[in-house]
XYZ file of C-alpha atoms in Angstrom:
766
model
C 70.184 113.353 100.610
C 70.656 116.843 102.406
C 72.288 117.825 105.826
C 72.327 121.334 108.149
C 74.426 121.887 111.182
C 74.653 123.774 114.559
C 77.187 124.343 116.413
C 76.955 123.833 120.216
C 79.952 124.370 122.636
C 80.204 122.397 125.910
C 82.226 120.082 127.805
C 81.640 116.447 128.079
C 83.340 113.316 129.491
C 84.839 111.294 126.479
C 86.135 108.064 126.033
C 89.029 107.674 123.919
C 90.524 105.674 122.370
C 94.552 105.584 122.760
C 95.722 101.766 120.752
C 93.014 101.431 118.576
C 90.595 99.429 120.752
C 91.600 101.268 124.194
C 88.973 103.840 125.402
C 90.165 106.971 127.914
C 87.864 108.575 129.772
C 89.053 112.563 129.489
C 86.959 115.163 130.307
C 87.287 118.618 127.351
C 85.470 121.286 125.864
C 84.522 120.831 122.183
C 82.826 122.715 119.435
C 80.396 119.985 117.574
C 78.431 120.183 114.793
C 74.591 119.044 115.164
C 74.377 117.608 112.456
C 70.179 117.135 111.435
C 70.156 114.542 108.653
C 67.051 114.191 106.124
C 66.487 110.238 105.645
C 68.010 109.142 102.056
C 65.630 108.036 99.468
C 66.025 105.383 97.417
C 68.414 106.856 93.917
C 66.468 104.321 91.251
C 63.222 101.980 91.459
C 63.908 99.280 93.449
C 64.488 95.839 90.971
C 62.129 92.806 91.146
C 62.540 91.418 94.940
C 64.826 93.857 95.897
C 63.886 96.412 99.813
C 64.815 99.479 100.774
C 66.522 100.547 103.412
C 66.876 104.113 104.922
C 66.827 105.453 108.275
C 65.155 107.936 111.281
C 65.739 108.778 113.707
C 65.482 105.728 115.635
C 66.082 102.231 113.917
C 67.033 101.715 110.052
C 64.031 100.990 108.130
C 63.469 97.955 105.440
C 60.158 98.495 102.684
C 59.078 102.099 105.830
C 59.232 99.636 108.238
C 60.972 100.183 111.334
C 63.723 97.775 111.708
C 66.036 96.278 115.668
C 68.503 94.043 113.600
C 71.143 91.770 116.777
C 73.977 91.283 113.892
C 77.271 88.872 114.066
C 80.215 90.141 113.630
C 82.215 86.350 111.727
C 85.206 87.045 109.234
C 85.276 85.120 106.388
C 88.645 84.182 106.229
C 89.271 83.532 110.009
C 87.108 80.861 109.049
C 86.645 77.864 106.159
C 83.880 77.908 103.821
C 82.327 74.563 105.101
C 81.878 76.680 108.659
C 80.015 79.404 107.058
C 76.377 78.268 106.637
C 76.582 76.246 110.477
C 77.402 79.354 112.244
C 74.992 80.832 109.985
C 72.292 78.726 111.471
C 73.696 78.350 114.960
C 73.845 82.490 115.118
C 70.427 83.062 114.031
C 69.070 80.369 115.682
C 69.982 82.816 118.137
C 68.176 85.477 117.069
C 70.988 86.868 115.175
C 69.056 88.708 112.145
C 72.495 89.725 110.578
C 75.800 88.800 109.875
C 78.622 92.164 109.666
C 81.746 90.977 108.408
C 85.097 93.436 107.465
C 86.257 93.617 103.047
C 90.117 92.011 103.594
C 92.320 94.278 101.046
C 95.120 93.004 102.730
C 94.333 89.643 101.355
C 92.575 90.367 98.552
C 95.708 92.487 96.709
C 98.826 91.396 98.563
C 101.208 92.090 94.850
C 99.517 94.636 93.753
C 97.069 94.011 90.683
C 96.720 90.522 91.199
C 93.452 90.036 92.946
C 91.921 86.619 95.169
C 88.898 85.928 96.129
C 88.857 82.596 96.603
C 87.624 79.677 98.622
C 87.913 81.654 102.254
C 88.507 85.076 101.090
C 85.204 84.255 98.230
C 83.099 87.179 100.050
C 80.412 86.387 97.603
C 79.726 83.031 97.961
C 79.959 84.189 102.028
C 76.589 86.884 101.134
C 75.406 84.250 99.270
C 75.190 81.432 102.534
C 74.133 83.952 104.631
C 70.860 85.343 102.107
C 70.109 81.278 102.145
C 69.750 81.793 106.149
C 67.354 84.184 105.791
C 69.929 87.293 107.365
C 70.793 90.257 106.463
C 74.524 91.625 105.944
C 75.922 94.849 106.948
C 79.854 95.162 105.126
C 82.818 97.212 106.106
C 85.333 98.249 103.127
C 87.283 100.480 105.413
C 89.990 99.438 103.523
C 90.796 100.989 107.053
C 89.451 97.568 109.426
C 91.871 97.812 112.120
C 90.665 94.101 113.231
C 93.956 92.880 114.416
C 94.776 92.043 110.882
C 98.232 92.629 109.275
C 98.471 96.000 108.392
C 95.400 96.806 109.897
C 93.724 95.917 106.359
C 96.100 97.519 103.616
C 98.274 95.539 101.615
C 101.988 96.135 102.515
C 103.235 96.910 99.623
C 100.978 100.329 99.990
C 103.568 101.427 102.744
C 106.396 101.538 99.341
C 104.163 104.312 97.300
C 106.937 107.433 97.170
C 105.477 110.394 99.029
C 102.352 108.360 100.559
C 100.304 108.725 103.677
C 97.637 106.899 104.734
C 94.567 107.952 105.800
C 95.295 111.052 105.666
C 94.834 113.864 102.625
C 97.206 112.022 100.300
C 96.835 112.150 96.826
C 98.951 108.980 96.527
C 97.175 107.148 98.800
C 93.154 108.043 98.074
C 94.172 107.419 94.498
C 94.463 103.833 96.013
C 91.935 103.732 98.057
C 89.111 105.059 95.710
C 90.445 102.103 92.729
C 90.226 99.806 95.681
C 86.360 100.722 97.119
C 85.349 101.405 93.204
C 85.835 97.812 92.272
C 84.715 96.502 95.273
C 82.457 98.410 95.351
C 81.113 97.107 92.200
C 81.351 93.845 93.286
C 79.028 94.774 95.845
C 76.252 95.907 93.237
C 74.871 93.256 92.915
C 74.111 91.983 96.692
C 72.566 95.076 97.885
C 69.120 94.679 99.596
C 67.555 96.722 96.436
C 69.389 94.490 94.548
C 67.552 91.386 96.139
C 70.382 90.734 98.095
C 70.673 90.227 101.184
C 73.070 94.021 102.019
C 71.577 96.953 104.569
C 74.643 98.579 105.313
C 77.921 99.816 104.284
C 80.472 101.301 106.148
C 84.091 103.338 104.718
C 86.753 103.811 106.986
C 86.438 102.725 110.736
C 87.216 104.376 113.886
C 88.688 107.550 113.087
C 88.655 109.017 116.120
C 91.480 107.352 117.330
C 94.009 109.064 114.563
C 91.860 112.606 114.144
C 93.716 114.424 116.231
C 97.401 113.728 114.940
C 95.754 113.818 111.622
C 93.699 117.539 111.689
C 92.912 119.288 109.068
C 94.504 116.964 106.273
C 92.380 114.439 108.284
C 89.341 116.409 108.746
C 89.468 116.937 104.503
C 90.150 112.931 104.185
C 87.479 111.897 105.477
C 85.005 114.617 103.525
C 86.405 113.124 100.747
C 85.959 108.966 102.363
C 81.997 109.964 103.041
C 81.870 111.393 99.245
C 83.860 109.179 97.920
C 80.898 106.157 98.822
C 77.940 108.723 98.046
C 79.557 108.614 94.279
C 79.010 104.939 94.492
C 75.267 105.628 94.277
C 74.763 102.075 95.684
C 70.879 102.477 97.303
C 71.632 101.788 101.094
C 72.667 103.948 103.634
C 76.397 103.758 105.024
C 77.148 103.966 108.381
C 81.375 105.420 109.993
C 82.177 104.765 112.907
C 84.259 106.285 115.823
C 83.835 109.265 114.476
C 82.134 110.410 110.949
C 80.901 112.651 108.742
C 77.157 114.484 107.757
C 75.742 111.481 104.639
C 76.528 108.326 106.888
C 75.546 107.328 110.235
C 77.657 107.468 113.674
C 78.561 104.818 115.396
C 78.880 103.066 118.871
C 82.426 101.197 119.258
C 83.098 99.321 123.170
C 81.837 97.261 125.461
C 79.826 99.584 127.258
C 77.232 101.243 124.240
C 74.983 103.157 126.688
C 78.038 105.463 127.619
C 78.035 107.396 124.246
C 75.028 107.595 123.437
C 73.607 110.757 125.333
C 76.276 112.985 123.147
C 75.848 110.873 120.460
C 71.843 112.062 119.581
C 73.181 115.750 120.744
C 75.384 114.843 118.472
C 72.646 113.722 115.347
C 69.281 113.706 116.786
C 67.426 112.251 113.702
C 69.823 108.999 113.412
C 69.725 105.808 115.426
C 71.687 104.710 118.168
C 73.289 101.707 116.080
C 76.318 99.876 118.244
C 79.013 98.494 115.628
C 81.408 96.814 117.671
C 79.946 95.456 121.085
C 82.476 93.709 122.414
C 82.131 90.330 123.585
C 85.159 89.481 125.229
C 88.588 90.811 124.219
C 91.900 89.529 121.616
C 95.192 87.960 122.553
C 98.282 88.998 122.444
C 100.946 86.337 122.544
C 102.836 88.127 125.679
C 99.654 89.016 127.948
C 97.587 86.613 129.930
C 94.282 85.389 127.893
C 91.920 87.868 129.174
C 87.902 87.015 130.039
C 84.393 88.593 130.136
C 81.220 86.748 130.910
C 78.357 85.846 129.268
C 76.521 87.901 132.246
C 78.622 91.377 131.622
C 77.671 91.185 128.394
C 73.871 90.426 128.675
C 74.119 93.157 130.621
C 75.374 95.347 128.256
C 73.446 94.666 125.451
C 70.406 95.251 127.398
C 71.337 98.354 129.074
C 71.647 99.550 125.056
C 68.567 98.373 124.389
C 66.740 99.646 127.041
C 67.992 103.378 126.145
C 66.451 102.873 122.769
C 69.063 101.377 120.926
C 67.451 99.345 118.096
C 70.590 98.495 116.609
C 73.917 95.914 117.835
C 76.753 94.102 116.897
C 78.487 91.153 118.250
C 82.262 92.129 117.382
C 82.799 88.880 117.870
C 79.854 86.872 117.287
C 82.892 84.503 115.737
C 85.697 85.324 116.483
C 87.431 82.141 114.946
C 91.021 81.698 113.447
C 93.923 83.991 111.915
C 95.138 81.241 109.406
C 98.434 81.647 108.142
C 99.844 84.645 108.367
C 96.027 87.050 109.046
C 96.859 87.821 112.419
C 98.657 91.855 112.841
C 101.742 92.244 115.258
C 102.314 89.964 118.113
C 98.076 88.923 117.987
C 97.824 85.156 118.349
C 96.984 83.331 115.823
C 93.393 82.466 117.880
C 91.137 84.986 117.570
C 88.194 83.469 119.374
C 87.462 86.656 121.246
C 85.599 85.094 123.693
C 82.422 85.330 121.391
C 78.921 83.318 121.546
C 80.869 81.343 119.102
C 83.943 79.610 120.108
C 86.687 79.048 117.460
C 85.554 76.212 116.247
C 81.633 77.407 115.376
C 79.928 76.139 118.626
C 77.176 76.855 120.972
C 78.611 78.460 124.043
C 77.262 79.977 126.992
C 77.359 82.878 125.965
C 74.857 82.478 122.974
C 72.266 80.473 124.948
C 71.931 83.351 126.858
C 72.029 85.792 124.813
C 69.625 84.156 123.247
C 67.023 84.504 125.670
C 67.552 87.992 125.847
C 67.086 88.842 122.050
C 63.990 85.917 121.673
C 62.278 88.167 124.079
C 63.910 91.296 122.315
C 61.869 90.337 119.009
C 58.686 89.398 120.988
C 58.623 92.606 121.746
C 59.554 94.894 118.867
C 56.694 96.342 117.573
C 56.558 97.649 121.537
C 60.353 98.850 120.803
C 59.999 100.721 117.638
C 56.057 102.198 117.804
C 58.441 104.812 120.313
C 59.254 108.423 118.329
C 61.489 109.137 121.606
C 64.121 106.604 123.666
C 62.225 106.858 127.297
C 63.684 108.905 129.654
C 65.359 106.886 132.321
C 63.648 107.445 135.884
C 66.370 107.160 138.637
C 65.185 104.767 141.799
C 67.782 104.422 143.658
C 72.087 104.788 143.626
C 73.168 104.144 140.333
C 69.641 102.941 139.213
C 66.854 103.237 136.199
C 64.687 102.835 135.456
C 62.655 102.251 131.211
C 59.447 101.690 131.275
C 57.773 100.945 127.084
C 54.611 101.794 127.291
C 52.629 99.798 129.633
C 54.077 96.188 129.087
C 57.679 96.306 129.383
C 60.056 98.113 132.236
C 63.688 97.208 131.776
C 65.733 97.761 135.399
C 68.733 99.280 135.108
C 71.511 98.714 137.854
C 75.404 100.789 136.345
C 77.233 99.918 139.604
C 80.277 98.198 138.920
C 80.199 94.520 139.849
C 80.664 93.081 143.277
C 78.943 96.514 144.831
C 76.137 96.189 147.419
C 73.599 94.799 145.786
C 70.448 98.085 145.330
C 66.384 96.609 146.757
C 64.135 98.714 144.886
C 60.301 99.671 145.026
C 59.250 100.482 142.185
C 55.498 102.150 139.566
C 54.580 99.961 136.712
C 52.250 101.637 134.139
C 50.441 98.924 134.024
C 49.359 97.860 137.776
C 48.280 100.222 141.008
C 50.589 98.045 143.169
C 54.679 98.611 144.148
C 57.343 96.015 143.126
C 60.542 95.113 144.795
C 63.179 94.084 143.208
C 67.215 93.428 143.954
C 69.743 94.732 141.719
C 72.708 93.328 141.878
C 76.314 95.364 140.435
C 75.805 95.444 136.072
C 72.131 93.872 136.131
C 69.160 94.355 133.435
C 66.028 93.351 134.824
C 63.591 92.874 132.201
C 60.124 93.184 134.484
C 55.986 92.445 132.610
C 55.071 96.939 133.402
C 51.560 94.681 133.632
C 52.303 92.335 136.415
C 55.711 92.478 137.433
C 56.647 89.241 135.814
C 60.571 88.964 135.721
C 60.823 88.101 131.778
C 64.836 88.608 131.880
C 67.916 88.383 133.741
C 70.870 89.360 132.394
C 72.561 88.271 135.537
C 70.625 84.572 135.575
C 72.058 82.077 133.145
C 69.071 79.249 133.372
C 70.577 76.264 134.051
C 70.060 74.649 130.966
C 72.269 77.454 128.796
C 74.997 76.592 130.417
C 77.687 74.495 127.733
C 81.183 72.597 129.308
C 83.126 71.618 126.678
C 86.948 70.329 127.742
C 90.005 69.217 125.634
C 90.746 64.974 125.444
C 93.818 63.815 123.741
C 93.037 62.161 121.080
C 93.777 58.150 119.583
C 95.945 59.324 117.316
C 100.032 58.767 117.550
C 102.820 61.258 115.456
C 105.762 60.010 113.934
C 108.218 62.091 113.243
C 111.225 62.977 110.838
C 113.533 66.242 111.017
C 115.376 68.406 109.007
C 117.865 71.400 109.298
C 116.815 74.650 108.097
C 120.869 75.284 106.280
C 122.753 78.546 107.723
C 122.854 80.894 104.905
C 126.860 79.875 103.790
C 125.600 76.709 103.291
C 122.222 77.692 101.699
C 121.451 76.176 97.365
C 120.922 77.610 94.453
C 116.834 77.046 95.227
C 116.694 79.458 97.364
C 116.477 82.704 96.578
C 120.127 84.816 96.012
C 121.207 87.055 97.836
C 120.810 90.751 98.667
C 124.536 92.094 98.895
C 124.442 96.534 99.624
C 126.292 98.248 101.991
C 123.568 99.313 104.566
C 121.305 96.200 105.459
C 118.049 96.434 103.100
C 114.634 96.904 104.835
C 112.387 93.340 105.448
C 109.983 94.237 104.213
C 111.867 96.012 100.444
C 112.407 92.433 100.486
C 109.746 89.977 100.737
C 106.533 92.382 100.150
C 105.538 90.703 102.950
C 105.431 86.946 102.104
C 107.782 86.053 104.000
C 108.305 85.651 108.444
C 111.761 85.408 107.735
C 114.911 86.915 106.547
C 118.933 86.096 107.350
C 121.463 89.043 107.602
C 125.161 88.516 106.950
C 128.388 90.420 107.271
C 132.080 89.973 109.059
C 133.045 90.994 112.791
C 136.263 92.935 113.341
C 138.767 91.426 115.403
C 137.811 91.624 118.448
C 134.576 92.822 118.854
C 132.997 92.729 122.211
C 129.537 93.669 121.860
C 126.863 94.474 119.520
C 124.227 97.006 119.413
C 121.092 97.501 116.049
C 119.949 100.884 116.114
C 117.125 99.235 113.907
C 115.794 96.138 114.519
C 111.915 93.869 114.798
C 110.401 91.801 115.349
C 111.875 88.579 116.951
C 115.546 88.040 115.710
C 118.502 84.591 117.078
C 121.969 85.458 116.487
C 125.144 83.143 115.308
C 128.561 83.918 115.662
C 130.700 81.303 113.884
C 127.498 79.547 112.388
C 126.798 78.982 116.813
C 123.797 79.993 117.935
C 124.821 83.237 120.706
C 121.487 85.317 122.066
C 118.261 85.908 120.450
C 115.767 89.229 121.002
C 115.306 88.965 125.320
C 110.943 89.375 126.680
C 108.726 91.079 126.849
C 107.348 92.196 123.604
C 104.948 95.096 124.009
C 102.318 95.749 121.037
C 102.872 99.520 121.539
C 105.914 99.900 120.786
C 108.106 103.596 120.363
C 108.743 104.780 117.177
C 111.054 102.765 114.841
C 114.005 104.825 115.718
C 113.229 105.277 119.241
C 114.301 102.782 122.016
C 112.932 99.476 121.567
C 113.917 98.905 118.425
C 117.411 99.117 119.594
C 118.746 95.950 121.199
C 122.535 95.337 122.718
C 124.519 91.855 122.871
C 127.881 90.946 124.604
C 129.438 88.811 122.306
C 132.250 85.772 122.925
C 135.683 86.853 123.015
C 136.719 87.081 118.951
C 140.302 86.916 118.402
C 139.625 87.169 114.665
C 136.910 88.697 112.382
C 134.043 86.376 112.628
C 131.305 85.744 110.944
C 127.896 87.192 111.974
C 124.605 85.364 110.489
C 120.770 86.931 112.567
C 117.996 85.632 111.203
C 114.946 88.432 111.628
C 111.512 87.315 112.328
C 107.931 88.765 111.591
C 105.198 88.038 113.594
C 102.861 90.530 111.798
C 102.342 94.312 110.574
C 101.024 96.441 112.665
C 97.485 97.891 112.697
C 97.764 101.450 113.464
C 99.812 103.940 114.413
C 99.583 104.342 117.790
C 102.155 100.843 117.685
C 104.967 103.088 116.865
C 104.547 105.462 119.074
C 101.782 107.562 117.341
C 103.817 107.651 113.559
C 102.060 106.770 110.759
C 101.365 103.450 109.520
C 103.740 104.071 106.283
C 106.926 104.290 108.770
C 105.948 100.639 109.807
C 109.836 98.766 109.386
C 110.972 94.321 110.279
C 114.427 93.394 109.805
C 117.235 95.471 110.158
C 117.770 99.204 109.170
C 119.233 100.692 111.020
C 123.052 101.745 111.514
C 124.592 98.159 112.750
C 127.616 99.087 115.374
C 130.155 96.727 117.674
C 133.124 97.623 120.394
C 135.971 96.406 119.752
C 138.467 95.630 122.999
C 140.673 97.875 124.553
C 138.811 101.299 121.595
C 135.707 103.045 123.018
C 134.566 103.843 119.126
C 131.976 102.157 118.386
C 132.935 100.604 114.407
C 130.373 100.614 111.993
C 129.010 97.063 110.459
C 129.115 97.657 106.451
C 128.961 94.859 103.860
C 125.870 93.038 104.364
C 124.607 90.821 102.651
C 120.270 89.599 103.146
C 118.910 86.369 102.058
C 114.950 86.623 102.417
C 112.686 83.717 102.509
C 114.357 80.258 104.081
C 115.223 77.193 101.867
C 112.237 74.826 103.115
C 109.290 77.898 102.453
C 111.720 77.767 98.909
C 112.099 73.905 98.313
C 107.596 73.890 99.881
C 108.328 72.097 102.887
C 104.361 74.377 104.250
C 102.990 73.320 100.103
C 100.876 69.993 99.830
C 103.585 68.076 98.332
C 106.183 68.365 101.324
C 105.702 64.720 102.161
C 107.577 64.088 98.325
C 110.057 67.102 99.275
C 110.703 65.900 102.582
C 111.350 62.100 100.918
C 114.448 63.324 98.840
C 116.398 65.216 101.393
C 118.393 64.237 104.239
C 116.180 63.464 107.089
C 116.610 62.672 110.113
C 114.915 60.882 112.748
C 113.943 63.124 115.591
C 116.486 63.293 118.412
C 116.899 65.988 121.176
C 118.843 69.286 119.748
C 120.769 72.430 121.410
C 119.297 75.382 120.721
C 120.332 76.375 116.983
C 119.403 76.563 113.919
C 115.753 76.077 112.946
C 114.783 72.759 112.497
C 111.596 71.676 109.659
C 109.766 68.771 110.983
C 108.168 66.781 109.015
C 105.132 63.953 110.626
C 104.384 60.352 108.938
C 101.570 60.345 107.511
C 98.883 59.556 109.809
C 94.444 58.769 109.489
C 91.948 60.615 111.702
C 87.778 60.111 112.497
C 85.894 63.258 111.053
C 82.483 61.344 111.800
C 81.986 63.368 115.299
C 81.488 66.868 113.876
C 80.816 67.789 117.655
C 84.550 67.740 118.206
C 87.475 70.129 117.613
C 90.460 69.002 116.597
C 93.483 70.469 117.728
C 97.907 70.358 117.812
C 98.438 70.774 121.328
C 102.621 72.368 120.855
C 103.497 72.747 124.688
C 106.508 71.048 124.206
C 107.525 73.819 121.006
C 108.926 77.493 121.291
C 107.857 79.387 118.078
C 107.570 79.210 114.468
C 104.811 78.331 111.602
C 102.815 75.237 111.857
C 101.464 73.784 108.454
C 99.113 71.025 108.011
C 98.246 68.983 104.549
C 99.701 72.309 102.952
C 97.496 74.329 104.920
C 98.885 77.115 107.143
C 97.234 76.554 110.910
C 99.443 79.829 111.537
C 102.317 80.884 113.402
C 103.411 79.684 117.673
C 105.086 80.804 120.529
C 104.907 79.655 123.418
C 105.933 82.210 125.507
C 106.043 83.394 128.893
C 103.066 86.268 129.209
C 103.349 89.137 131.113
C 100.876 91.732 133.240
C 99.028 93.938 129.734
C 100.839 97.571 130.501
C 98.918 100.028 132.183
C 98.010 102.022 129.113
C 94.949 98.290 128.377
C 94.014 99.384 132.905
C 90.842 99.909 131.425
C 89.836 96.648 130.589
C 89.073 96.349 133.720
C 85.434 97.749 133.376
C 84.633 94.616 131.300
C 86.820 91.703 131.339
C 89.485 89.981 133.340
C 92.809 88.884 133.230
C 94.264 85.672 133.927
C 96.980 85.225 135.464
C 100.122 85.325 134.198
C 103.311 83.230 133.311
C 102.240 80.271 131.640
C 101.553 80.522 127.822
C 98.157 82.201 126.363
C 97.757 79.765 123.605
C 99.095 75.900 123.071
C 96.573 74.404 120.917
C 96.065 75.656 117.639
C 92.783 74.615 115.689
C 93.507 72.288 113.093
C 90.409 72.754 110.916
C 87.924 69.183 110.096
C 88.028 70.509 106.137
C 91.836 70.981 106.122
C 91.341 67.173 107.361
C 92.115 63.506 105.854
C 90.347 60.690 107.172
C 93.669 59.066 105.544
C 97.441 59.928 104.706
C 97.383 63.455 107.221
C 100.473 65.741 107.542
C 101.876 67.991 110.154
C 105.048 70.060 109.314
C 106.117 72.246 111.980
C 108.727 75.067 111.635
C 110.397 76.073 114.782
C 112.507 78.655 115.056
C 115.766 76.355 116.615
C 115.610 79.452 120.162
C 115.090 76.998 122.368
C 115.403 73.629 123.363
C 112.172 71.418 122.446
C 110.782 68.051 122.716
C 108.658 67.579 119.347
C 107.275 63.722 120.131
C 105.498 65.811 122.715
C 103.178 67.097 120.745
C 99.709 65.859 119.807
C 96.330 65.879 118.763
C 93.419 66.765 121.322
C 90.065 66.876 121.227
C 87.391 70.135 121.650
C 84.083 68.000 122.867
C 81.753 68.826 125.200
C 82.456 67.675 128.943
């Protein structure tokens, strides 16, 4: 591949994401390097049964022939292997021809040098399922992936390598990234299209524009090194880089509306196709903000508008969002990653999948026409905010880019295949596709056909749950089976103690006589305070997704203490809610600064004194005893049988408790039903079914999104704040058994809960 460059200076309005997924329009004057790229050729002979993949200025080429792809993002760790083929069949039936996924380094190498590619982490089996369904695959290696996953896709141990800086020209970082990328590159080689596999595109790095300004020249040197590393693997399929690229890779688009980026990207990269790697059909949820919704009509407008202007590759991020099982989620992310996707969290079709399927069918029936052009058609103005894009004398796209709810625009248009004038009415954010000869309406993004509408509802099941409980002991009563105390003059940051293997660590020390208030100058995420083994206080809401640097105000907390006439024991249970996924979440400082637990000076004020006393001589106890005993394992029932469990009774806020169900049966015959655990009567902790972690639960009030997220209203509606965003938790049918199921719930104990109201509900067709 060869590249030539020319510098072009211009003033443009660009959409820049401020928080990893947030777009904000700003106007800047920039000097852009326009890169003309010679179409890559295969570097070696194609294997028998293999496929050559390249590209030109308009499309990806499969064996030299232009190719439109409609891709479905499905993340293998967020679903079960039994779900994969079923979801791929549904996606293909809806007109999808590719499956896209990230690779999750954080999950594959949780401990350095120890790899896991089994069960839901077996991405090679995932690719095989796609190939068996007749689908191509797009693989986004990263290793930075964002993806609302723990540490943005990095293993937590990366943070502790001496002198490392993440995602910049740091030699310790580059050494670890290269080791991982070369290893997975070797694993991917047999799956590549030229070798007979399904993989047609690869991505290195991800959304680098979000940190490019902060990292400056070091960042650009790193980005150049990253694409050179990718090319050195000689994997013989094109590379892409989204939202920030380098010569040698196709630069692609992310956003709710891809067409708004196309003019600028074409100026920068005239010899590459327009590809939309992340077409967001909804948005993610956090525990402290209301649920967000994007309509089927709006997402249909977005994709139709992109195709109208000459886009030839679209990836729905997500097509199936799935579930953040276990500890997959990044900071504050809900366990549900439904994302408003065309396939819901359970893998079932939705109105979105059906409505989009109609458009996909139209596109593929006209693919030869759409691909035959050398240059995208110019939009012709047909009214205020309205443009017409016409392909030959067969197809015309009539687009209104005004926001929804604005006054509809009546338009009269000429069509190349007819001498007549045709009249239409265009509503805000609507695309009509019409036959350019007859004027017949072929698709209306705003009109969902009645037969495409799917309605589901929650229903109670007939499963009766009964429970026993066991109180998690305080550190003073901790048995030897649990991890021994770590002692230090000052508190030790939590991830140093746990390597991110648990959400929980106890901290204890002695309060001086007369202590009346306490100030933590560095503590995160949620914590529960005990004095002399009595519960005192917990973290105050609201928790913000994006916070200050770790030495800033968002990590400083003060509390009044009960009257203490003598020296007392301070005990703090600190719980993590996932690691950050980007620099913007800790005040635009490098991700290496992420911290959990207690790490700063902790001081108290004593009666009749204005001089704070710094607390020293700490003991730290990582993990909970219940975790060490195996209450969160498949042997939970056996473990509980030798513990002093008691029948459930109402308890005041205080110690964490483990709730262990009596075994129960469930009918798995009807595959159109999804199973959930309804925990609206609980507060915060973790749910396990038959030894598998369903994920974190956090039933807490929601607050309006911060102003940084105001841009979402362009495509997404935020529901009313107040009610918890998630109270129902997906129980995969593959993790259930017809008989002998056991649920275990860890409840942190900071609020009154009623486990007797916990129920198994069903997600069924209405």
